CSV table of C-alpha atoms and ligand atoms in Angstrom, one decimal:
chain,number,residue,atom,x,y,z
A,1,MET,CA,-20.5,108.2,116.9
A,2,ASN,CA,-20.3,104.8,116.6
A,3,ASP,CA,-19.3,104.4,112.9
A,4,THR,CA,-17.3,101.1,113.0
A,5,ARG,CA,-18.3,97.0,112.3
A,6,THR,CA,-17.3,96.6,115.9
A,7,PRO,CA,-20.2,97.1,117.9
A,8,LEU,CA,-20.7,98.9,121.1
A,9,SER,CA,-20.8,96.8,124.3
A,10,PHE,CA,-24.0,96.4,126.1
A,11,THR,CA,-23.1,98.8,128.7
A,12,ASP,CA,-22.2,101.3,126.6
A,13,TRP,CA,-24.9,100.9,124.4
A,14,MET,CA,-27.4,101.3,127.1
A,15,ALA,CA,-26.1,104.3,128.1
A,16,GLN,CA,-26.9,105.3,124.8
A,17,ILE,CA,-30.3,104.5,124.2
A,18,GLN,CA,-30.2,105.6,128.3
A,19,GLN,CA,-29.3,109.6,127.1
A,20,ARG,CA,-30.9,110.2,123.9
A,21,THR,CA,-34.5,108.6,125.3
A,22,GLU,CA,-33.7,111.4,128.0
A,23,THR,CA,-33.5,113.7,125.3
A,24,ALA,CA,-36.5,112.7,123.3
A,25,LEU,CA,-38.7,111.7,126.2
A,26,ALA,CA,-37.6,115.5,127.7
A,27,GLY,CA,-38.7,117.3,124.1
A,28,VAL,CA,-42.2,115.3,123.8
A,29,LEU,CA,-43.1,116.0,127.1
A,30,PRO,CA,-44.4,119.9,127.3
A,31,GLU,CA,-42.0,123.1,129.2
A,32,PRO,CA,-42.5,123.6,132.7
A,33,THR,CA,-42.9,127.4,131.6
A,34,ILE,CA,-46.1,126.7,129.8
A,35,ALA,CA,-49.7,126.6,131.8
A,36,PRO,CA,-50.4,125.2,133.2
A,37,GLN,CA,-46.9,125.1,134.6
A,38,ARG,CA,-47.7,123.3,138.3
A,39,LEU,CA,-49.0,119.7,136.1
A,40,HIS,CA,-46.5,120.4,133.9
A,41,GLU,CA,-43.3,120.6,136.2
A,42,ALA,CA,-45.0,117.6,138.0
A,43,MET,CA,-45.7,115.8,134.6
A,44,ARG,CA,-41.9,116.1,133.8
A,45,TYR,CA,-40.8,115.8,137.8
A,46,ALA,CA,-42.4,112.0,137.0
A,47,VAL,CA,-40.7,111.1,133.8
A,48,LEU,CA,-37.0,112.7,133.7
A,49,GLY,CA,-33.8,112.0,135.4
A,50,GLY,CA,-34.2,108.0,136.7
A,51,GLY,CA,-35.5,105.2,135.8
A,52,LYS,CA,-33.9,102.5,134.1
A,53,ARG,CA,-35.1,102.6,130.8
A,54,VAL,CA,-36.2,98.8,130.4
A,55,ARG,CA,-39.1,99.8,128.0
A,56,PRO,CA,-37.2,102.2,125.8
A,57,LEU,CA,-33.9,99.9,126.1
A,58,LEU,CA,-36.1,97.2,124.8
A,59,ALA,CA,-38.4,98.4,122.2
A,60,HIS,CA,-34.2,99.8,120.3
A,61,ALA,CA,-32.9,96.4,120.8
A,62,ALA,CA,-36.5,94.6,118.9
A,63,GLY,CA,-36.8,97.8,116.4
A,64,GLU,CA,-32.8,97.6,115.4
A,65,LEU,CA,-33.4,93.9,114.9
A,66,ALA,CA,-36.4,95.5,112.3
A,67,GLY,CA,-34.6,98.1,110.2
A,68,ALA,CA,-36.7,100.8,111.9
A,69,SER,CA,-34.7,104.3,112.2
A,70,ALA,CA,-33.5,106.1,115.5
A,71,ALA,CA,-35.7,108.6,115.2
A,72,ASP,CA,-38.7,106.3,114.6
A,73,ILE,CA,-38.0,104.2,117.6
A,74,ASP,CA,-37.6,106.8,120.2
A,75,ARG,CA,-41.3,108.0,119.1
A,76,VAL,CA,-41.9,104.3,119.8
A,77,ALA,CA,-39.7,104.4,122.9
A,78,CYS,CA,-41.1,107.5,124.6
A,79,ALA,CA,-45.1,106.6,124.1
A,80,VAL,CA,-44.2,103.8,125.9
A,81,GLU,CA,-42.6,104.5,128.6
A,82,LEU,CA,-45.2,107.5,129.7
A,83,ILE,CA,-47.4,104.8,129.9
A,84,HIS,CA,-45.3,102.8,132.2
A,85,ALA,CA,-44.2,107.1,134.4
A,86,TYR,CA,-48.0,107.6,134.5
A,87,SER,CA,-48.5,104.2,136.1
A,88,LEU,CA,-45.8,104.1,138.7
A,89,VAL,CA,-47.1,107.8,139.9
A,90,HIS,CA,-50.9,106.3,139.4
A,91,ASP,CA,-49.4,103.0,141.9
A,92,ASP,CA,-47.6,104.8,144.1
A,93,MET,CA,-51.3,107.1,145.4
A,94,PRO,CA,-52.7,106.2,148.5
A,95,CYS,CA,-56.1,104.9,147.0
A,96,MET,CA,-53.1,102.0,145.5
A,97,ASP,CA,-49.8,101.1,146.8
A,98,ASP,CA,-50.0,104.2,148.4
A,99,ASP,CA,-45.9,104.4,149.0
A,100,VAL,CA,-43.3,107.8,149.5
A,101,LEU,CA,-40.2,106.2,147.8
A,102,ARG,CA,-39.7,106.2,144.1
A,103,ARG,CA,-37.1,106.4,142.0
A,104,GLY,CA,-34.3,107.4,145.3
A,105,LYS,CA,-37.5,110.7,145.4
A,106,PRO,CA,-40.3,111.4,147.0
A,107,THR,CA,-42.6,110.1,145.0
A,108,VAL,CA,-45.6,112.8,142.8
A,109,HIS,CA,-48.7,113.3,145.1
A,110,VAL,CA,-46.0,113.2,148.5
A,111,GLU,CA,-43.3,116.0,146.1
A,112,TYR,CA,-46.7,117.9,144.5
A,113,ASP,CA,-50.5,117.2,145.8
A,114,GLU,CA,-52.3,113.9,145.1
A,115,ALA,CA,-54.2,115.8,142.6
A,116,THR,CA,-51.7,116.9,141.2
A,117,ALA,CA,-50.7,113.5,140.6
A,118,LEU,CA,-54.1,112.1,139.7
A,119,LEU,CA,-53.8,114.8,136.7
A,120,ALA,CA,-49.8,114.5,135.8
A,121,GLY,CA,-51.4,110.7,135.5
A,122,ASP,CA,-54.0,111.0,133.0
A,123,ALA,CA,-51.8,113.5,131.4
A,124,LEU,CA,-48.9,111.6,130.6
A,125,GLN,CA,-51.1,108.7,129.4
A,126,THR,CA,-52.7,110.6,126.6
A,127,LEU,CA,-49.1,112.4,125.6
A,128,ALA,CA,-48.4,108.9,125.0
A,129,PHE,CA,-50.9,108.2,122.3
A,130,GLN,CA,-50.0,112.4,121.3
A,131,VAL,CA,-47.0,111.0,120.0
A,132,LEU,CA,-47.5,107.8,118.9
A,133,ALA,CA,-50.2,109.5,116.1
A,134,GLU,CA,-49.1,112.5,115.4
A,135,ALA,CA,-47.1,112.4,113.5
A,136,PRO,CA,-45.8,109.0,111.0
A,137,ILE,CA,-44.0,106.5,111.7
A,138,GLY,CA,-42.3,104.0,109.4
A,139,ALA,CA,-44.2,104.0,106.1
A,140,ASP,CA,-47.3,102.3,106.4
A,141,PRO,CA,-49.6,103.4,108.0
A,142,ALA,CA,-52.0,100.6,109.1
A,143,ALA,CA,-48.7,99.7,110.9
A,144,GLN,CA,-48.1,102.2,113.0
A,145,LEU,CA,-52.5,102.6,113.9
A,146,ALA,CA,-52.1,99.0,115.5
A,147,MET,CA,-49.0,99.9,117.1
A,148,VAL,CA,-52.2,102.6,118.5
A,149,ALA,CA,-54.0,100.0,119.1
A,150,HIS,CA,-52.0,97.1,120.8
A,151,LEU,CA,-50.5,100.6,122.8
A,152,ALA,CA,-54.5,100.8,123.8
A,153,VAL,CA,-55.0,96.9,124.9
A,154,ALA,CA,-52.1,96.6,126.6
A,155,SER,CA,-52.6,99.4,128.9
A,156,GLY,CA,-56.3,99.0,129.9
A,157,SER,CA,-58.3,96.7,131.0
A,158,ARG,CA,-57.5,93.6,129.2
A,159,GLY,CA,-53.7,94.4,130.2
A,160,MET,CA,-51.8,96.4,132.4
A,161,ALA,CA,-54.8,97.9,134.2
A,162,GLY,CA,-56.5,95.0,134.5
A,163,GLY,CA,-53.7,93.4,136.4
A,164,GLN,CA,-53.0,97.0,138.1
A,165,ALA,CA,-56.7,95.2,139.1
A,166,ILE,CA,-56.9,91.9,139.9
A,167,ASP,CA,-53.6,93.1,142.2
A,168,LEU,CA,-54.9,95.1,143.8
A,169,ALA,CA,-58.4,92.1,144.5
A,170,SER,CA,-55.2,89.7,145.2
A,171,VAL,CA,-54.2,91.5,148.9
A,172,GLY,CA,-54.0,88.5,151.8
A,173,MET,CA,-54.5,86.3,149.0
A,174,GLN,CA,-53.0,83.4,148.9
A,175,LEU,CA,-52.8,82.5,144.6
A,176,GLY,CA,-51.6,79.5,142.8
A,177,ARG,CA,-48.6,79.9,140.2
A,178,ALA,CA,-51.1,80.3,137.6
A,179,GLU,CA,-53.6,82.7,139.0
A,180,LEU,CA,-50.2,85.0,139.4
A,181,GLU,CA,-48.6,84.4,136.0
A,182,PHE,CA,-52.1,85.5,134.8
A,183,MET,CA,-51.7,88.8,137.2
A,184,HIS,CA,-48.4,89.6,136.2
A,185,VAL,CA,-48.6,88.8,132.4
A,186,HIS,CA,-51.1,91.4,132.3
A,187,LYS,CA,-49.8,94.2,135.4
A,188,THR,CA,-46.6,94.0,134.3
A,189,GLY,CA,-45.7,92.2,131.3
A,190,ALA,CA,-48.3,93.6,128.8
A,191,LEU,CA,-46.0,96.8,128.5
A,192,ILE,CA,-43.0,95.0,128.4
A,193,ARG,CA,-44.4,93.0,125.6
A,194,ALA,CA,-46.0,96.1,123.6
A,195,ALA,CA,-42.5,98.2,123.8
A,196,VAL,CA,-40.9,95.0,122.1
A,197,LEU,CA,-43.4,94.8,119.5
A,198,LEU,CA,-44.1,98.3,119.0
A,199,GLY,CA,-40.4,98.6,117.7
A,200,ALA,CA,-40.6,95.6,115.9
A,201,ARG,CA,-43.5,97.0,114.0
A,202,ALA,CA,-42.0,100.3,113.5
A,203,GLY,CA,-39.1,98.6,111.3
A,204,GLN,CA,-40.0,96.1,108.2
A,205,ALA,CA,-43.0,93.8,108.6
A,206,LEU,CA,-41.4,90.5,109.7
A,207,GLY,CA,-42.2,87.0,109.2
A,208,ALA,CA,-45.2,85.5,111.3
A,209,ASP,CA,-42.4,83.0,112.3
A,210,GLU,CA,-40.0,86.4,113.9
A,211,LEU,CA,-42.6,87.8,114.8
A,212,ALA,CA,-44.3,84.7,116.8
A,213,ARG,CA,-40.6,84.0,118.4
A,214,LEU,CA,-40.3,87.6,119.7
A,215,ASP,CA,-43.5,88.0,121.1
A,216,HIS,CA,-42.3,84.2,123.2
A,217,TYR,CA,-39.5,86.6,123.7
A,218,ALA,CA,-41.6,89.7,125.1
A,219,LYS,CA,-43.6,87.5,127.1
A,220,VAL,CA,-41.4,85.4,129.1
A,221,VAL,CA,-39.0,88.7,129.9
A,222,GLY,CA,-42.3,90.4,130.7
A,223,LEU,CA,-42.4,87.7,133.5
A,224,LEU,CA,-39.5,87.6,134.4
A,225,PHE,CA,-39.0,91.2,134.8
A,226,GLN,CA,-42.1,90.4,137.4
A,227,VAL,CA,-40.0,87.4,138.6
A,228,VAL,CA,-37.1,89.2,139.7
A,229,ASP,CA,-39.0,92.8,141.0
A,230,ASP,CA,-40.6,90.4,143.2
A,231,ILE,CA,-37.2,89.1,143.9
A,232,LEU,CA,-35.3,92.6,144.6
A,233,ASP,CA,-38.3,93.7,146.8
A,234,ALA,CA,-37.4,90.4,148.4
A,235,ALA,CA,-33.9,90.9,149.0
A,236,ALA,CA,-32.9,94.5,148.8
A,237,ASP,CA,-32.0,96.9,150.8
A,238,THR,CA,-34.4,100.1,150.2
A,239,ALA,CA,-31.2,102.4,149.2
A,240,THR,CA,-30.3,99.6,146.3
A,241,LEU,CA,-33.5,99.7,145.0
A,242,GLY,CA,-34.5,103.6,145.2
A,243,LYS,CA,-38.0,102.9,146.1
A,244,THR,CA,-38.9,101.3,149.7
A,245,ALA,CA,-38.2,97.4,150.1
A,246,GLY,CA,-40.0,94.7,151.8
A,247,LYS,CA,-43.8,95.7,150.4
A,248,ASP,CA,-45.1,92.8,149.6
A,249,ALA,CA,-44.9,91.6,152.4
A,250,GLU,CA,-46.0,94.3,154.8
A,251,ASN,CA,-48.8,94.9,152.2
A,252,ASP,CA,-49.8,91.1,152.3
A,253,LYS,CA,-49.1,91.0,148.9
A,254,PRO,CA,-49.4,87.4,146.9
A,255,THR,CA,-45.6,86.8,145.1
A,256,TYR,CA,-42.8,84.9,143.3
A,257,VAL,CA,-41.5,84.8,147.0
A,258,SER,CA,-44.3,84.3,148.8
A,259,LEU,CA,-45.1,81.0,146.6
A,260,LEU,CA,-42.0,79.8,145.9
A,261,GLY,CA,-39.4,80.7,148.7
A,262,LEU,CA,-36.2,83.6,147.7
A,263,ALA,CA,-34.3,80.1,145.9
A,264,GLU,CA,-36.9,78.1,143.9
A,265,ALA,CA,-38.1,82.2,142.5
A,266,ARG,CA,-33.9,82.1,141.7
A,267,GLN,CA,-34.2,79.0,140.1
A,268,LEU,CA,-37.5,79.9,137.7
A,269,ALA,CA,-35.9,83.2,136.5
A,270,GLU,CA,-33.3,81.5,135.8
A,271,ASP,CA,-35.0,78.5,133.5
A,272,MET,CA,-36.8,81.4,132.3
A,273,LEU,CA,-33.4,83.4,130.5
A,274,ALA,CA,-32.7,80.2,129.1
A,275,ASP,CA,-36.3,79.8,127.2
A,276,ALA,CA,-35.7,83.9,126.0
A,277,LYS,CA,-32.4,83.3,124.9
A,278,ALA,CA,-33.3,79.8,123.3
A,279,THR,CA,-36.5,81.6,120.9
A,280,LEU,CA,-34.0,84.1,119.7
A,281,ARG,CA,-31.1,81.7,118.8
A,282,PRO,CA,-32.8,81.4,114.5
A,283,PHE,CA,-31.7,84.7,115.0
A,284,GLY,CA,-28.1,84.9,115.2
A,285,ALA,CA,-26.1,88.1,115.5
A,286,ARG,CA,-29.4,90.1,115.0
A,287,ALA,CA,-30.7,89.6,118.5
A,288,LEU,CA,-27.3,90.5,120.5
A,289,ARG,CA,-29.2,93.3,122.3
A,290,LEU,CA,-32.3,91.4,122.7
A,291,GLU,CA,-30.7,88.7,124.1
A,292,GLN,CA,-28.2,90.7,126.1
A,293,LEU,CA,-31.1,92.6,128.3
A,294,ALA,CA,-32.6,89.6,129.3
A,295,ASP,CA,-29.7,88.8,130.4
A,296,TYR,CA,-29.4,92.5,132.5
A,297,VAL,CA,-33.1,92.0,133.2
A,298,VAL,CA,-32.3,89.1,135.3
A,299,HIS,CA,-29.6,90.1,137.1
A,300,ARG,CA,-30.1,93.4,137.8
A,301,ALA,CA,-29.4,94.9,140.9
A,302,PHE,CA,-32.8,97.2,141.4
I,401,GRG,C1,-51.7,102.1,138.0
I,401,GRG,C2,-53.0,101.5,136.1
I,401,GRG,C3,-51.9,101.0,136.9
I,401,GRG,C4,-51.0,100.2,136.8
I,401,GRG,C5,-50.4,99.8,137.9
I,401,GRG,C6,-46.5,98.6,136.3
I,401,GRG,C7,-48.1,99.1,138.0
I,401,GRG,C8,-49.3,99.0,137.7
I,401,GRG,C9,-47.8,99.4,139.5
I,401,GRG,C10,-46.1,99.7,139.7
I,401,GRG,C11,-45.9,98.0,141.0
I,401,GRG,C12,-44.7,97.6,140.6
I,401,GRG,C13,-43.6,97.9,141.3
I,401,GRG,C14,-44.8,96.7,139.1
I,401,GRG,C15,-43.1,95.4,139.2
I,401,GRG,C16,-42.8,95.9,138.4
I,401,GRG,C17,-42.9,96.9,137.5
I,401,GRG,C18,-43.7,98.1,136.7
I,401,GRG,C19,-41.6,97.7,138.2
I,401,GRG,C20,-41.3,98.9,137.9
I,401,GRG,O1,-40.7,99.2,137.0
I,401,GRG,P1,-39.6,98.9,137.1
I,401,GRG,O2,-38.5,98.7,137.8
I,401,GRG,O3,-39.2,101.1,137.0
I,401,GRG,O4,-38.6,99.3,135.5
I,401,GRG,P2,-38.6,102.2,136.4
I,401,GRG,O5,-38.1,103.3,137.8
I,401,GRG,O6,-36.9,101.9,136.2
I,401,GRG,O7,-38.6,102.7,135.3
């Protein structure tokens, strides 16, 4: 327990949040001994024992800034991570990206079967809303209701699922910068934004200016995440990524690298990082973890 005034190093803080997220997720997922066992096994396989937990880390960083309790943030973090896990299961299926490797192990439809993967994704999605709604989070029920609505919009046709639809329709096309940004603000950005804003909403009500700053930070980091994902897909190897490298080029997908080239995409990431950090400046030390997470998103190896 860190009970001194000295903050944990970023590495230790990250490890602590990843560990408590793993425990919280294991606690909300149905036990594999409960019927239907195979479905519950597949859900646990999809969620546990892998992943960087970027969205839970962002939720905790924003929640800490807003003075939320760690237990409340855990619930928000689990809800967002369950949506993320469901999206990966469905994205990997033959009708979408058709991938066999995720987080260094066989994808869910390969390890189980397509019908189980489809159902596991469906059930993870509904479990996310159960976790967010079944007990009070924070002191204000209206704020909690707003969280449920926010997560629904961020995951749905005006958020992640809509972005995925645009992505699937864009194969083989060369998108301009504005179109690429529109797609990624929805596909990847909406859920990352939800992680930050739901984390913050689990705490004390922030002022309008503070919320607007957090929202801008989250929007930039969400897009930044995708720019870096495109760079890693083009420049890193499969063993490091734990998923198949070079898929974007193989699938003829428009990316920041195909649009700008590697060097310019890297410069764009650095410019966006500076923007994200500048937005946080008025929060001072309260935004330390959010600032460190923006650095991590840009400089991560996978
Ligand atoms: C199927 C509705 C539906 C949506 C899928 C997010 C998404 C939409 C698909 C994932 C495909 C992909 C590779 C997107 C690029 C950015 C991204 C979300 C990467 C994976 O997220 P990480 O790096 O994964 O946070 P880990 O494994 O660390 O959790």
